[in-house]
Amino acid sequence: MRPVRTALAGALLGTLVLTACGQTGTTTTSSAAPTSAAPTSAAPSAAAGFPVTIEAGNGSVTLAKKPERIISLSAAHTETLFAIGAGPQVIAVDDQSNYPAEAPKSDLSGFKPNVEAIVAKKPDLVVLSNDLDKIVAELGKLNVPVLLEPAATKIDEAYDEIADLGAATGNKDKADQVVTGMKAEMDKLAAAAPKDKKLTYYHELDQTPYAATSSTFIGQIYSMFGLTNIADKAPGAAGGYPKLSAEFVAKSDPDLIFLADVKCCQQNKDTLAKRPGWKGLSAIKNDQVVLLDDDIASRWGPRVVDLAKAIGDAVNKAAAK
């Protein structure tokens, strides 16, 4: 997914698919590449690293110049764009992008993308994480450059996507700084974790309850702290997001319970205690039910570090008991 710079916008590279979700290799290019004529006012753009080619979920995406009218249809990518200094270039974000506060929120939907509504805003780059309703191809027909960066399945993919957005928006140096800082902080948090306690945990996505195994993006973050995931042994765990039974959780009796359905579904220690067989769970009795920020726990941008801090604090607290 890392950018490959070219001298000509037409020099495209092969397709790199990030996930196994069947994304197409559609190639999207911006307007024609600059000619070899004498330098003009466009020179600063070229000096900033354009044209640039990004290997994304929709193939090789080439941008001839720095985009100034970006639309983000992904809450995670919106956070990244602002973190790397591309905020002034963003003219609209989808209705789920609620961070940072200054993001220009609109009624555009990332779940049901409307081609006409998107094009009406005259974007020179659309960033998204899902190719719903074949939106990539539809925008491509109208010559609208699209950068598809699917949900990260590994921490390294999250870092790569931040780097991609940095290169695509002319903010490579800042993006590299963000990634370097994230890696250093994550390593520091992981190193400080008391891994000899052999603590078990349950991460709840919703009150169904669905959980996430260690093979998922979120599960890999927990693994950094030496925690054992009870969902790994659940029926259907191979899919990464098994639906657990109340009995399974009660029998597993995790040391820690992390809730990612707090804002959406008002879940907390008291609501858990009312579930059949859960009142006596160790995590509830020992006050080790951790209320996560739903948004931070479901996104893979720079605030992953905040999620890791919350996990690290909970692990240190539990280990001290």
PDB file of N, CA, C and O in Angstrom, residues 191-215:
ATOM      1  N   ALA A 191       5.520  -2.822  26.203  1.00  0.00           N
ATOM      2  CA  ALA A 191       6.665  -3.201  27.032  1.00  0.00           C
ATOM      3  C   ALA A 191       6.371  -3.041  28.516  1.00  0.00           C
ATOM      4  O   ALA A 191       6.918  -3.771  29.355  1.00  0.00           O
ATOM      5  N   ALA A 192       5.502  -2.094  28.846  1.00  0.00           N
ATOM      6  CA  ALA A 192       5.195  -1.828  30.252  1.00  0.00           C
ATOM      7  C   ALA A 192       4.148  -2.769  30.835  1.00  0.00           C
ATOM      8  O   ALA A 192       3.910  -2.780  32.038  1.00  0.00           O
ATOM      9  N   ALA A 193       3.520  -3.572  30.004  1.00  0.00           N
ATOM     10  CA  ALA A 193       2.446  -4.456  30.470  1.00  0.00           C
ATOM     11  C   ALA A 193       2.985  -5.650  31.252  1.00  0.00           C
ATOM     12  O   ALA A 193       3.938  -6.291  30.820  1.00  0.00           O
ATOM     13  N   PRO A 194       2.383  -5.977  32.388  1.00  0.00           N
ATOM     14  CA  PRO A 194       2.792  -7.143  33.192  1.00  0.00           C
ATOM     15  C   PRO A 194       2.217  -8.419  32.583  1.00  0.00           C
ATOM     16  O   PRO A 194       1.095  -8.820  32.902  1.00  0.00           O
ATOM     17  N   LYS A 195       2.967  -9.053  31.721  1.00  0.00           N
ATOM     18  CA  LYS A 195       2.440 -10.195  30.961  1.00  0.00           C
ATOM     19  C   LYS A 195       2.474 -11.521  31.726  1.00  0.00           C
ATOM     20  O   LYS A 195       2.012 -12.537  31.225  1.00  0.00           O
ATOM     21  N   ASP A 196       3.019 -11.529  32.920  1.00  0.00           N
ATOM     22  CA  ASP A 196       3.147 -12.790  33.658  1.00  0.00           C
ATOM     23  C   ASP A 196       1.890 -13.157  34.435  1.00  0.00           C
ATOM     24  O   ASP A 196       1.815 -14.225  35.048  1.00  0.00           O
ATOM     25  N   LYS A 197       0.883 -12.315  34.404  1.00  0.00           N
ATOM     26  CA  LYS A 197      -0.334 -12.580  35.177  1.00  0.00           C
ATOM     27  C   LYS A 197      -1.310 -13.516  34.463  1.00  0.00           C
ATOM     28  O   LYS A 197      -2.269 -13.995  35.058  1.00  0.00           O
ATOM     29  N   LYS A 198      -1.086 -13.741  33.182  1.00  0.00           N
ATOM     30  CA  LYS A 198      -1.946 -14.662  32.411  1.00  0.00           C
ATOM     31  C   LYS A 198      -3.420 -14.287  32.509  1.00  0.00           C
ATOM     32  O   LYS A 198      -4.298 -15.134  32.742  1.00  0.00           O
ATOM     33  N   LEU A 199      -3.717 -13.018  32.331  1.00  0.00           N
ATOM     34  CA  LEU A 199      -5.090 -12.533  32.432  1.00  0.00           C
ATOM     35  C   LEU A 199      -5.899 -12.885  31.186  1.00  0.00           C
ATOM     36  O   LEU A 199      -5.390 -12.869  30.069  1.00  0.00           O
ATOM     37  N   THR A 200      -7.187 -13.197  31.409  1.00  0.00           N
ATOM     38  CA  THR A 200      -8.087 -13.475  30.299  1.00  0.00           C
ATOM     39  C   THR A 200      -9.037 -12.290  30.114  1.00  0.00           C
ATOM     40  O   THR A 200      -9.257 -11.514  31.053  1.00  0.00           O
ATOM     41  N   TYR A 201      -9.588 -12.163  28.904  1.00  0.00           N
ATOM     42  CA  TYR A 201     -10.489 -11.030  28.674  1.00  0.00           C
ATOM     43  C   TYR A 201     -11.577 -11.378  27.654  1.00  0.00           C
ATOM     44  O   TYR A 201     -11.479 -12.352  26.897  1.00  0.00           O
ATOM     45  N   TYR A 202     -12.588 -10.539  27.664  1.00  0.00           N
ATOM     46  CA  TYR A 202     -13.690 -10.629  26.696  1.00  0.00           C
ATOM     47  C   TYR A 202     -13.944  -9.217  26.170  1.00  0.00           C
ATOM     48  O   TYR A 202     -14.149  -8.280  26.938  1.00  0.00           O
ATOM     49  N   HIS A 203     -13.897  -9.055  24.853  1.00  0.00           N
ATOM     50  CA  HIS A 203     -14.172  -7.769  24.205  1.00  0.00           C
ATOM     51  C   HIS A 203     -15.539  -7.869  23.549  1.00  0.00           C
ATOM     52  O   HIS A 203     -15.752  -8.677  22.653  1.00  0.00           O
ATOM     53  N   GLU A 204     -16.470  -7.034  24.011  1.00  0.00           N
ATOM     54  CA  GLU A 204     -17.837  -7.081  23.503  1.00  0.00           C
ATOM     55  C   GLU A 204     -18.077  -6.009  22.441  1.00  0.00           C
ATOM     56  O   GLU A 204     -17.908  -4.811  22.679  1.00  0.00           O
ATOM     57  N   LEU A 205     -18.508  -6.456  21.266  1.00  0.00           N
ATOM     58  CA  LEU A 205     -18.843  -5.537  20.176  1.00  0.00           C
ATOM     59  C   LEU A 205     -20.253  -4.992  20.324  1.00  0.00           C
ATOM     60  O   LEU A 205     -20.526  -3.826  20.044  1.00  0.00           O
ATOM     61  N   ASP A 206     -21.172  -5.871  20.727  1.00  0.00           N
ATOM     62  CA  ASP A 206     -22.544  -5.453  21.015  1.00  0.00           C
ATOM     63  C   ASP A 206     -23.146  -6.449  21.993  1.00  0.00           C
ATOM     64  O   ASP A 206     -22.528  -7.469  22.305  1.00  0.00           O
ATOM     65  N   GLN A 207     -24.348  -6.143  22.472  1.00  0.00           N
ATOM     66  CA  GLN A 207     -24.921  -6.973  23.528  1.00  0.00           C
ATOM     67  C   GLN A 207     -25.574  -8.247  23.033  1.00  0.00           C
ATOM     68  O   GLN A 207     -26.240  -8.949  23.797  1.00  0.00           O
ATOM     69  N   THR A 208     -25.351  -8.602  21.778  1.00  0.00           N
ATOM     70  CA  THR A 208     -25.938  -9.833  21.225  1.00  0.00           C
ATOM     71  C   THR A 208     -25.553 -11.096  22.020  1.00  0.00           C
ATOM     72  O   THR A 208     -26.436 -11.931  22.231  1.00  0.00           O
ATOM     73  N   PRO A 209     -24.331 -11.391  22.439  1.00  0.00           N
ATOM     74  CA  PRO A 209     -23.148 -10.551  22.255  1.00  0.00           C
ATOM     75  C   PRO A 209     -22.206 -11.113  21.178  1.00  0.00           C
ATOM     76  O   PRO A 209     -21.934 -12.314  21.131  1.00  0.00           O
ATOM     77  N   TYR A 210     -21.694 -10.212  20.344  1.00  0.00           N
ATOM     78  CA  TYR A 210     -20.647 -10.574  19.391  1.00  0.00           C
ATOM     79  C   TYR A 210     -19.313 -10.174  19.995  1.00  0.00           C
ATOM     80  O   TYR A 210     -19.205  -9.156  20.694  1.00  0.00           O
ATOM     81  N   ALA A 211     -18.291 -10.966  19.712  1.00  0.00           N
ATOM     82  CA  ALA A 211     -16.955 -10.693  20.228  1.00  0.00           C
ATOM     83  C   ALA A 211     -15.958 -10.665  19.074  1.00  0.00           C
ATOM     84  O   ALA A 211     -16.315 -10.913  17.919  1.00  0.00           O
ATOM     85  N   ALA A 212     -14.712 -10.373  19.375  1.00  0.00           N
ATOM     86  CA  ALA A 212     -13.644 -10.356  18.373  1.00  0.00           C
ATOM     87  C   ALA A 212     -12.520 -11.263  18.845  1.00  0.00           C
ATOM     88  O   ALA A 212     -12.126 -11.228  20.016  1.00  0.00           O
ATOM     89  N   THR A 213     -12.003 -12.104  17.968  1.00  0.00           N
ATOM     90  CA  THR A 213     -10.924 -13.020  18.334  1.00  0.00           C
ATOM     91  C   THR A 213      -9.562 -12.354  18.164  1.00  0.00           C
ATOM     92  O   THR A 213      -9.454 -11.227  17.679  1.00  0.00           O
ATOM     93  N   SER A 214      -8.530 -13.076  18.523  1.00  0.00           N
ATOM     94  CA  SER A 214      -7.164 -12.556  18.436  1.00  0.00           C
ATOM     95  C   SER A 214      -6.700 -12.355  16.998  1.00  0.00           C
ATOM     96  O   SER A 214      -5.705 -11.662  16.755  1.00  0.00           O
ATOM     97  N   SER A 215      -7.397 -12.953  16.039  1.00  0.00           N
ATOM     98  CA  SER A 215      -6.988 -12.826  14.641  1.00  0.00           C
ATOM     99  C   SER A 215      -7.428 -11.504  14.025  1.00  0.00           C
ATOM    100  O   SER A 215      -6.988 -11.142  12.937  1.00  0.00           O
TER     101      SER A 215
END
